[in-house]
PDB file of C-alpha atoms in Angstrom:
ATOM      1  CA  UNK A  10     -57.771 -15.972   1.991  1.00 56.00           C
ATOM      2  CA  UNK A  11     -54.698 -13.591   2.050  1.00 56.00           C
ATOM      3  CA  UNK A  12     -54.380 -15.023   5.899  1.00 50.00           C
ATOM      4  CA  UNK A  13     -54.158 -18.415   4.662  1.00 52.00           C
ATOM      5  CA  UNK A  14     -52.484 -17.565   1.747  1.00 50.00           C
ATOM      6  CA  UNK A  15     -49.440 -15.938   4.408  1.00 51.00           C
ATOM      7  CA  UNK A  16     -49.803 -18.770   6.548  1.00 47.00           C
ATOM      8  CA  UNK A  17     -48.975 -21.310   4.092  1.00 53.00           C
ATOM      9  CA  UNK A  18     -45.850 -19.305   3.205  1.00 53.00           C
ATOM     10  CA  UNK A  19     -44.941 -19.040   6.146  1.00 49.00           C
ATOM     11  CA  UNK A  20     -44.509 -23.059   6.915  1.00 48.00           C
ATOM     12  CA  UNK A  21     -42.966 -23.624   4.359  1.00 50.00           C
ATOM     13  CA  UNK A  22     -40.499 -21.573   4.781  1.00 45.00           C
ATOM     14  CA  UNK A  23     -40.430 -23.239   8.387  1.00 44.00           C
ATOM     15  CA  UNK A  24     -40.119 -26.702   6.665  1.00 43.00           C
ATOM     16  CA  UNK A  25     -37.242 -25.138   4.923  1.00 43.00           C
ATOM     17  CA  UNK A  26     -35.751 -24.359   7.244  1.00 45.00           C
ATOM     18  CA  UNK A  27     -36.639 -27.500   9.128  1.00 40.00           C
ATOM     19  CA  UNK A  28     -35.267 -29.816   6.372  1.00 40.00           C
ATOM     20  CA  UNK A  29     -32.280 -27.875   6.391  1.00 45.00           C
ATOM     21  CA  UNK A  30     -31.394 -28.786   9.514  1.00 40.00           C
ATOM     22  CA  UNK A  31     -28.825 -25.857   9.712  1.00 45.00           C
ATOM     23  CA  UNK A  32     -30.891 -22.418  11.015  1.00 42.00           C
ATOM     24  CA  UNK A  33     -31.711 -23.505  15.184  1.00 44.00           C
ATOM     25  CA  UNK A  34     -35.088 -21.951  17.200  1.00 36.00           C
ATOM     26  CA  UNK A  35     -32.236 -19.741  19.112  1.00 45.00           C
ATOM     27  CA  UNK A  36     -30.702 -18.122  15.866  1.00 57.00           C
ATOM     28  CA  UNK A  37     -27.561 -19.691  15.276  1.00 77.00           C
ATOM     29  CA  UNK A  38     -26.592 -21.438  11.484  1.00 90.00           C
ATOM     30  CA  UNK A  39     -24.595 -24.698  13.212  1.00 90.00           C
ATOM     31  CA  UNK A  40     -22.070 -23.991  10.734  1.00 93.00           C
ATOM     32  CA  UNK A  41     -22.303 -20.723  11.716  1.00 94.00           C
ATOM     33  CA  UNK A  42     -21.609 -21.820  15.399  1.00 91.00           C
ATOM     34  CA  UNK A  43     -18.886 -23.651  15.096  1.00 92.00           C
ATOM     35  CA  UNK A  44     -17.087 -21.497  12.650  1.00 94.00           C
ATOM     36  CA  UNK A  45     -17.091 -19.195  15.673  1.00 92.00           C
ATOM     37  CA  UNK A  46     -15.779 -21.897  18.316  1.00 90.00           C
ATOM     38  CA  UNK A  47     -13.208 -21.857  15.877  1.00 92.00           C
ATOM     39  CA  UNK A  48     -12.529 -18.279  15.588  1.00 92.00           C
ATOM     40  CA  UNK A  49     -12.745 -17.653  19.425  1.00 89.00           C
ATOM     41  CA  UNK A  50     -10.019 -21.075  19.884  1.00 90.00           C
ATOM     42  CA  UNK A  51      -8.370 -19.408  16.909  1.00 91.00           C
ATOM     43  CA  UNK A  52      -8.157 -15.645  18.797  1.00 87.00           C
ATOM     44  CA  UNK A  53      -7.399 -17.333  22.322  1.00 81.00           C
ATOM     45  CA  UNK A  54     -10.030 -14.895  23.817  1.00 71.00           C
ATOM     46  CA  UNK A  55     -12.867 -15.753  25.532  1.00 60.00           C
ATOM     47  CA  UNK A  56     -15.946 -14.574  24.952  1.00 47.00           C
ATOM     48  CA  UNK A  57     -16.572 -12.902  28.209  1.00 38.00           C
ATOM     49  CA  UNK A  58     -15.243  -9.554  27.715  1.00 34.00           C
ATOM     50  CA  UNK A  59     -16.184  -5.720  27.499  1.00 35.00           C
ATOM     51  CA  UNK A  60     -16.630  -4.065  24.609  1.00 37.00           C
ATOM     52  CA  UNK A  61     -16.537  -0.559  22.803  1.00 37.00           C
ATOM     53  CA  UNK A  62     -18.875  -0.593  19.431  1.00 40.00           C
ATOM     54  CA  UNK A  63     -18.923   2.384  16.739  1.00 37.00           C
ATOM     55  CA  UNK A  64     -21.535   3.663  18.175  1.00 33.00           C
ATOM     56  CA  UNK A  65     -20.169   4.863  21.890  1.00 33.00           C
ATOM     57  CA  UNK A  66     -22.383   2.617  23.319  1.00 31.00           C
ATOM     58  CA  UNK A  67     -20.296   0.488  26.813  1.00 29.00           C
ATOM     59  CA  UNK A  68     -21.541  -3.072  27.486  1.00 29.00           C
ATOM     60  CA  UNK A  69     -21.369  -5.979  29.254  1.00 29.00           C
ATOM     61  CA  UNK A  70     -21.867  -9.375  28.084  1.00 28.00           C
ATOM     62  CA  UNK A  71     -21.238 -12.254  30.149  1.00 30.00           C
ATOM     63  CA  UNK A  72     -22.138 -15.176  29.334  1.00 32.00           C
ATOM     64  CA  UNK A  73     -19.107 -17.950  28.706  1.00 35.00           C
ATOM     65  CA  UNK A  74     -20.705 -20.211  25.141  1.00 31.00           C
ATOM     66  CA  UNK A  75     -17.836 -21.443  25.310  1.00 35.00           C
ATOM     67  CA  UNK A  76     -18.728 -25.486  27.167  1.00 30.00           C
ATOM     68  CA  UNK A  77     -22.132 -24.850  26.579  1.00 36.00           C
ATOM     69  CA  UNK A  78     -24.376 -26.686  23.610  1.00 36.00           C
ATOM     70  CA  UNK A  79     -27.847 -24.420  23.956  1.00 38.00           C
ATOM     71  CA  UNK A  80     -24.746 -21.662  22.152  1.00 46.00           C
ATOM     72  CA  UNK A  81     -27.255 -18.331  20.548  1.00 70.00           C
ATOM     73  CA  UNK A  82     -24.111 -17.198  18.692  1.00 78.00           C
ATOM     74  CA  UNK A  83     -26.147 -13.940  17.603  1.00 83.00           C
ATOM     75  CA  UNK A  84     -26.304 -13.046  20.730  1.00 82.00           C
ATOM     76  CA  UNK A  85     -22.207 -13.199  20.956  1.00 85.00           C
ATOM     77  CA  UNK A  86     -20.248  -9.902  21.328  1.00 83.00           C
ATOM     78  CA  UNK A  87     -18.211  -8.590  18.609  1.00 89.00           C
ATOM     79  CA  UNK A  88     -21.634 -11.133  16.515  1.00 92.00           C
ATOM     80  CA  UNK A  89     -23.953  -9.322  14.634  1.00 93.00           C
ATOM     81  CA  UNK A  90     -26.560 -11.047  12.478  1.00 93.00           C
ATOM     82  CA  UNK A  91     -29.599 -10.840   9.996  1.00 91.00           C
ATOM     83  CA  UNK A  92     -32.411 -10.451  12.020  1.00 87.00           C
ATOM     84  CA  UNK A  93     -34.211 -11.331   8.664  1.00 88.00           C
ATOM     85  CA  UNK A  94     -32.108 -15.340   7.812  1.00 90.00           C
ATOM     86  CA  UNK A  95     -29.747 -15.423  11.012  1.00 90.00           C
ATOM     87  CA  UNK A  96     -25.976 -15.453   9.508  1.00 94.00           C
ATOM     88  CA  UNK A  97     -23.314 -14.436  11.127  1.00 95.00           C
ATOM     89  CA  UNK A  98     -23.028  -9.864   8.614  1.00 95.00           C
ATOM     90  CA  UNK A  99     -19.727  -8.914  11.342  1.00 96.00           C
ATOM     91  CA  UNK A 100     -17.424 -10.275  13.053  1.00 96.00           C
ATOM     92  CA  UNK A 101     -16.457  -7.028  15.466  1.00 94.00           C
ATOM     93  CA  UNK A 102     -13.115  -8.592  16.819  1.00 94.00           C
ATOM     94  CA  UNK A 103     -11.074  -5.551  16.260  1.00 92.00           C
ATOM     95  CA  UNK A 104      -8.776  -5.289  19.700  1.00 88.00           C
ATOM     96  CA  UNK A 105      -9.271  -8.979  21.048  1.00 83.00           C
ATOM     97  CA  UNK A 106      -5.158 -10.078  21.604  1.00 76.00           C
ATOM     98  CA  UNK A 107      -4.163  -5.749  22.211  1.00 66.00           C
ATOM     99  CA  UNK A 108      -2.151  -3.508  20.177  1.00 62.00           C
ATOM    100  CA  UNK A 109       1.205  -4.277  21.060  1.00 59.00           C
ATOM    101  CA  UNK A 110       0.315  -6.212  24.068  1.00 59.00           C
ATOM    102  CA  UNK A 111       1.307  -9.601  22.165  1.00 63.00           C
ATOM    103  CA  UNK A 112       4.138 -10.765  19.491  1.00 80.00           C
ATOM    104  CA  UNK A 113       3.024 -11.142  16.236  1.00 86.00           C
ATOM    105  CA  UNK A 114       0.636 -13.591  14.779  1.00 92.00           C
ATOM    106  CA  UNK A 115      -0.287 -14.293  11.785  1.00 95.00           C
ATOM    107  CA  UNK A 116      -4.005 -15.210  10.657  1.00 96.00           C
ATOM    108  CA  UNK A 117      -6.182 -18.340   8.910  1.00 97.00           C
ATOM    109  CA  UNK A 118      -8.034 -16.061   7.235  1.00 98.00           C
ATOM    110  CA  UNK A 119      -9.794 -19.125   5.717  1.00 98.00           C
ATOM    111  CA  UNK A 120     -11.893 -19.642   9.595  1.00 97.00           C
ATOM    112  CA  UNK A 121     -13.992 -16.913   7.799  1.00 98.00           C
ATOM    113  CA  UNK A 122     -15.619 -18.990   4.988  1.00 98.00           C
ATOM    114  CA  UNK A 123     -18.198 -20.577   6.721  1.00 97.00           C
ATOM    115  CA  UNK A 124     -19.649 -16.656   7.064  1.00 97.00           C
ATOM    116  CA  UNK A 125     -20.907 -16.360   3.340  1.00 96.00           C
ATOM    117  CA  UNK A 126     -22.944 -13.952   3.884  1.00 96.00           C
ATOM    118  CA  UNK A 127     -20.680 -11.510   6.119  1.00 97.00           C
ATOM    119  CA  UNK A 128     -20.338  -7.364   5.156  1.00 98.00           C
ATOM    120  CA  UNK A 129     -17.931  -6.384   7.911  1.00 97.00           C
ATOM    121  CA  UNK A 130     -14.833  -7.764   9.128  1.00 98.00           C
ATOM    122  CA  UNK A 131     -12.903  -5.516  11.798  1.00 97.00           C
ATOM    123  CA  UNK A 132      -9.941  -6.810  13.623  1.00 96.00           C
ATOM    124  CA  UNK A 133      -7.755  -3.693  14.062  1.00 95.00           C
ATOM    125  CA  UNK A 134      -5.714  -3.437  16.582  1.00 93.00           C
ATOM    126  CA  UNK A 135      -4.360  -6.949  17.031  1.00 92.00           C
ATOM    127  CA  UNK A 136      -0.499  -6.841  16.239  1.00 92.00           C
ATOM    128  CA  UNK A 137      -0.851  -9.566  13.213  1.00 95.00           C
ATOM    129  CA  UNK A 138       1.875  -9.773  11.196  1.00 95.00           C
ATOM    130  CA  UNK A 139       0.781 -11.531   8.665  1.00 96.00           C
ATOM    131  CA  UNK A 140      -1.100 -14.334   7.201  1.00 97.00           C
ATOM    132  CA  UNK A 141      -0.654 -18.017   7.474  1.00 96.00           C
ATOM    133  CA  UNK A 142       1.343 -19.736   4.091  1.00 94.00           C
ATOM    134  CA  UNK A 143      -1.643 -20.237   1.892  1.00 95.00           C
ATOM    135  CA  UNK A 144      -4.701 -19.206   3.602  1.00 97.00           C
ATOM    136  CA  UNK A 145      -4.190 -15.007   3.608  1.00 96.00           C
ATOM    137  CA  UNK A 146      -7.426 -13.216   2.143  1.00 98.00           C
ATOM    138  CA  UNK A 147      -7.228 -14.201  -1.636  1.00 97.00           C
ATOM    139  CA  UNK A 148      -9.399 -17.010   0.088  1.00 97.00           C
ATOM    140  CA  UNK A 149     -12.327 -14.564   0.646  1.00 97.00           C
ATOM    141  CA  UNK A 150     -12.418 -13.482  -3.540  1.00 97.00           C
ATOM    142  CA  UNK A 151     -16.025 -15.990  -2.190  1.00 97.00           C
ATOM    143  CA  UNK A 152     -17.825 -13.977   0.095  1.00 98.00           C
ATOM    144  CA  UNK A 153     -18.822 -11.192  -2.379  1.00 97.00           C
ATOM    145  CA  UNK A 154     -20.083  -9.651   0.572  1.00 97.00           C
ATOM    146  CA  UNK A 155     -17.827  -8.315   2.313  1.00 98.00           C
ATOM    147  CA  UNK A 156     -18.183  -5.032   1.897  1.00 98.00           C
ATOM    148  CA  UNK A 157     -15.759  -3.557   4.961  1.00 98.00           C
ATOM    149  CA  UNK A 158     -12.110  -4.978   6.011  1.00 98.00           C
ATOM    150  CA  UNK A 159     -10.516  -2.656   8.521  1.00 98.00           C
ATOM    151  CA  UNK A 160      -6.816  -3.802   9.451  1.00 98.00           C
ATOM    152  CA  UNK A 161      -5.583  -1.138  10.921  1.00 97.00           C
ATOM    153  CA  UNK A 162      -2.712  -0.835  13.819  1.00 94.00           C
ATOM    154  CA  UNK A 163      -1.114  -4.228  13.173  1.00 95.00           C
ATOM    155  CA  UNK A 164       1.689  -5.465  11.802  1.00 95.00           C
ATOM    156  CA  UNK A 165       1.194  -5.858   8.390  1.00 97.00           C
ATOM    157  CA  UNK A 166       3.716  -4.955   5.360  1.00 96.00           C
ATOM    158  CA  UNK A 167       3.032  -4.117   1.703  1.00 95.00           C
ATOM    159  CA  UNK A 168       2.641  -7.637   0.774  1.00 94.00           C
ATOM    160  CA  UNK A 169      -0.952  -7.866   2.239  1.00 96.00           C
ATOM    161  CA  UNK A 170      -1.967  -5.884  -1.126  1.00 96.00           C
ATOM    162  CA  UNK A 171      -1.379  -9.243  -3.498  1.00 95.00           C
ATOM    163  CA  UNK A 172      -3.990 -10.795  -1.631  1.00 96.00           C
ATOM    164  CA  UNK A 173      -5.952  -7.678  -0.848  1.00 97.00           C
ATOM    165  CA  UNK A 174      -7.030  -7.587  -4.315  1.00 96.00           C
ATOM    166  CA  UNK A 175      -8.693 -10.553  -5.179  1.00 96.00           C
ATOM    167  CA  UNK A 176     -11.440  -8.598  -2.505  1.00 97.00           C
ATOM    168  CA  UNK A 177     -13.519  -7.104  -5.583  1.00 95.00           C
ATOM    169  CA  UNK A 178     -16.625  -6.614  -3.144  1.00 97.00           C
ATOM    170  CA  UNK A 179     -14.820  -4.115  -0.422  1.00 98.00           C
ATOM    171  CA  UNK A 180     -15.914  -0.699  -0.491  1.00 98.00           C
ATOM    172  CA  UNK A 181     -14.924   0.132   3.107  1.00 98.00           C
ATOM    173  CA  UNK A 182     -10.373  -0.732   3.329  1.00 98.00           C
ATOM    174  CA  UNK A 183      -8.530  -0.141   6.119  1.00 98.00           C
ATOM    175  CA  UNK A 184      -4.848   0.056   6.393  1.00 98.00           C
ATOM    176  CA  UNK A 185      -3.433   2.072   8.614  1.00 98.00           C
ATOM    177  CA  UNK A 186      -1.537   2.194  11.642  1.00 97.00           C
ATOM    178  CA  UNK A 187       0.580  -0.655   9.834  1.00 97.00           C
ATOM    179  CA  UNK A 188       4.595  -1.558   8.357  1.00 96.00           C
ATOM    180  CA  UNK A 189       3.823  -1.126   4.906  1.00 98.00           C
ATOM    181  CA  UNK A 190       7.395   1.156   3.367  1.00 96.00           C
ATOM    182  CA  UNK A 191       8.407   1.686   0.224  1.00 96.00           C
ATOM    183  CA  UNK A 192       6.762   1.837  -2.990  1.00 94.00           C
ATOM    184  CA  UNK A 193       2.990  -0.746  -3.332  1.00 93.00           C
ATOM    185  CA  UNK A 194       1.954  -1.820  -7.079  1.00 92.00           C
ATOM    186  CA  UNK A 195      -0.816   0.036  -8.149  1.00 92.00           C
ATOM    187  CA  UNK A 196      -2.088  -2.676  -9.872  1.00 92.00           C
ATOM    188  CA  UNK A 197      -3.120  -4.316  -6.239  1.00 93.00           C
ATOM    189  CA  UNK A 198      -4.777  -0.999  -5.392  1.00 94.00           C
ATOM    190  CA  UNK A 199      -6.997  -0.606  -9.034  1.00 94.00           C
ATOM    191  CA  UNK A 200      -7.805  -4.193  -9.087  1.00 95.00           C
ATOM    192  CA  UNK A 201     -10.731  -2.900  -5.895  1.00 96.00           C
ATOM    193  CA  UNK A 202     -12.229  -1.092  -8.472  1.00 95.00           C
ATOM    194  CA  UNK A 203     -16.135  -1.151  -6.009  1.00 97.00           C
ATOM    195  CA  UNK A 204     -13.681   1.129  -3.212  1.00 98.00           C
ATOM    196  CA  UNK A 205     -14.757   3.715  -1.394  1.00 98.00           C
ATOM    197  CA  UNK A 206     -13.057   4.971   1.451  1.00 98.00           C
ATOM    198  CA  UNK A 207      -9.053   3.883   0.580  1.00 98.00           C
ATOM    199  CA  UNK A 208      -6.685   4.207   4.822  1.00 98.00           C
ATOM    200  CA  UNK A 209      -3.556   4.226   4.081  1.00 98.00           C
ATOM    201  CA  UNK A 210      -1.733   6.704   6.940  1.00 98.00           C
ATOM    202  CA  UNK A 211       0.247   6.314   9.647  1.00 98.00           C
ATOM    203  CA  UNK A 212       2.644   4.115   7.023  1.00 98.00           C
ATOM    204  CA  UNK A 213       6.127   4.405   5.485  1.00 97.00           C
ATOM    205  CA  UNK A 214       4.295   4.392   2.118  1.00 97.00           C
ATOM    206  CA  UNK A 215       6.373   6.297  -0.560  1.00 96.00           C
ATOM    207  CA  UNK A 216       4.852   6.072  -3.429  1.00 93.00           C
ATOM    208  CA  UNK A 217       3.626   3.616  -6.051  1.00 91.00           C
ATOM    209  CA  UNK A 218       5.330   1.469  -9.079  1.00 89.00           C
ATOM    210  CA  UNK A 219       3.492  -0.286 -11.676  1.00 85.00           C
ATOM    211  CA  UNK A 220       5.497  -3.795 -12.158  1.00 74.00           C
ATOM    212  CA  UNK A 221       5.410  -4.345 -15.059  1.00 67.00           C
ATOM    213  CA  UNK A 222       6.814  -0.580 -16.543  1.00 61.00           C
ATOM    214  CA  UNK A 223       2.482   0.941 -16.759  1.00 59.00           C
ATOM    215  CA  UNK A 224       0.520   3.409 -15.823  1.00 60.00           C
ATOM    216  CA  UNK A 225       1.592   5.209 -12.647  1.00 71.00           C
ATOM    217  CA  UNK A 226      -1.713   5.663 -12.279  1.00 84.00           C
ATOM    218  CA  UNK A 227      -4.475   5.226  -9.384  1.00 90.00           C
ATOM    219  CA  UNK A 228      -7.888   4.915 -11.761  1.00 90.00           C
ATOM    220  CA  UNK A 229     -10.306   3.109  -8.710  1.00 94.00           C
ATOM    221  CA  UNK A 230     -13.864   4.743 -10.507  1.00 93.00           C
ATOM    222  CA  UNK A 231     -15.459   4.580  -7.456  1.00 97.00           C
ATOM    223  CA  UNK A 232     -12.872   6.434  -5.366  1.00 98.00           C
ATOM    224  CA  UNK A 233     -14.157   9.310  -3.106  1.00 98.00           C
ATOM    225  CA  UNK A 234     -12.407   9.069   0.438  1.00 98.00           C
ATOM    226  CA  UNK A 235      -8.593   8.831   0.264  1.00 98.00           C
ATOM    227  CA  UNK A 236      -6.957   8.967   3.626  1.00 98.00           C
ATOM    228  CA  UNK A 237      -2.606   8.812   2.712  1.00 98.00           C
ATOM    229  CA  UNK A 238      -1.602  10.992   5.410  1.00 98.00           C
ATOM    230  CA  UNK A 239       1.529  10.637   8.021  1.00 98.00           C
ATOM    231  CA  UNK A 240       3.926   8.797   5.191  1.00 98.00           C
ATOM    232  CA  UNK A 241       6.545   9.911   3.002  1.00 98.00           C
ATOM    233  CA  UNK A 242       5.115  10.813   0.349  1.00 96.00           C
ATOM    234  CA  UNK A 243       6.317  13.281  -2.453  1.00 94.00           C
ATOM    235  CA  UNK A 244       5.521  15.270  -4.518  1.00 92.00           C
ATOM    236  CA  UNK A 245       5.182  13.009  -7.656  1.00 89.00           C
ATOM    237  CA  UNK A 246       2.276  11.505  -5.993  1.00 91.00           C
ATOM    238  CA  UNK A 247      -0.065  13.342  -7.111  1.00 88.00           C
ATOM    239  CA  UNK A 248       0.270  12.875 -10.152  1.00 86.00           C
ATOM    240  CA  UNK A 249      -0.605   9.292  -9.235  1.00 89.00           C
ATOM    241  CA  UNK A 250      -4.622  10.755  -8.111  1.00 91.00           C
ATOM    242  CA  UNK A 251      -5.262  12.476 -10.984  1.00 88.00           C
ATOM    243  CA  UNK A 252      -6.844   8.899 -12.829  1.00 86.00           C
ATOM    244  CA  UNK A 253      -9.302   8.948  -9.156  1.00 94.00           C
ATOM    245  CA  UNK A 254     -12.652  10.780 -11.019  1.00 93.00           C
ATOM    246  CA  UNK A 255     -14.579  10.236  -8.186  1.00 96.00           C
ATOM    247  CA  UNK A 256     -12.254  11.278  -5.112  1.00 96.00           C
ATOM    248  CA  UNK A 257     -14.048  14.306  -3.055  1.00 97.00           C
ATOM    249  CA  UNK A 258     -12.185  13.851  -0.088  1.00 97.00           C
ATOM    250  CA  UNK A 259      -8.153  13.952   0.661  1.00 96.00           C
ATOM    251  CA  UNK A 260      -6.185  13.854   3.406  1.00 97.00           C
ATOM    252  CA  UNK A 261      -2.103  13.684   3.455  1.00 95.00           C
ATOM    253  CA  UNK A 262      -0.886  15.783   5.389  1.00 95.00           C
ATOM    254  CA  UNK A 263       1.928  15.569   7.505  1.00 96.00           C
ATOM    255  CA  UNK A 264       4.441  14.039   3.937  1.00 97.00           C
ATOM    256  CA  UNK A 265       7.224  15.335   2.255  1.00 95.00           C
ATOM    257  CA  UNK A 266       5.357  17.667  -0.029  1.00 93.00           C
ATOM    258  CA  UNK A 267       8.010  20.504  -0.946  1.00 91.00           C
ATOM    259  CA  UNK A 268       6.985  23.906  -2.460  1.00 81.00           C
ATOM    260  CA  UNK A 269       4.075  24.765  -4.676  1.00 80.00           C
ATOM    261  CA  UNK A 270       1.760  22.308  -6.059  1.00 71.00           C
ATOM    262  CA  UNK A 271      -1.037  21.755  -9.027  1.00 69.00           C
ATOM    263  CA  UNK A 272      -4.095  19.385  -8.413  1.00 63.00           C
ATOM    264  CA  UNK A 273      -5.755  20.150 -11.431  1.00 62.00           C
ATOM    265  CA  UNK A 274      -3.160  19.627 -14.366  1.00 52.00           C
TER     266      UNK A 274
END
């Protein structure tokens, strides 16, 4: 009986997938396959390239899928899918254009919307200066599973924070090595209520401000790790971080802090 039940369940799943008409046997949802090709065109890159992944495994993928109808997009370099559903969950798009190798360019963030199960987007080292008008990161607020966003070593300024503040599902945000200067609106960071790790190092940030003369405290209750090295923070930054009740690690070297200071008062 158990075997029959399992067979019926498997048959039901297959029928649902066939009726849906989107997930093919070669492991790629049709809407996501089309979206990947649009991303490829937007980034102006070929699928043929070397890539050094997060675990240090160097490998080479040589299939030219640009003109292929039989596209196994879950096997493409820089694409990771769920083994259970076949949906794209990670897009590792770092260093496609190369940092300081090309002129600044503008991203169309709406191109990520077809990937509704997306958990991770890596856009580091791409020389991105911002987003196309009305196509910013706020569009991604519907991606409820998005937890990891790497925008490190691009050319974003502080204006990027207003669009990122809509991404309440984020847990890991990398903004290191950009062109963020002056004082940034503290509320735009406080809206990221689920954030656990925030990387702001190697910018030119001086501190935080409140546009409505409210409290200038960071109060992200889930933030555990904060890296602010290599900015222009002075001693008053210590007042702003007192509200981080879950903070375990703070990196704040190479700033403009002077003299003795009290982190517990």
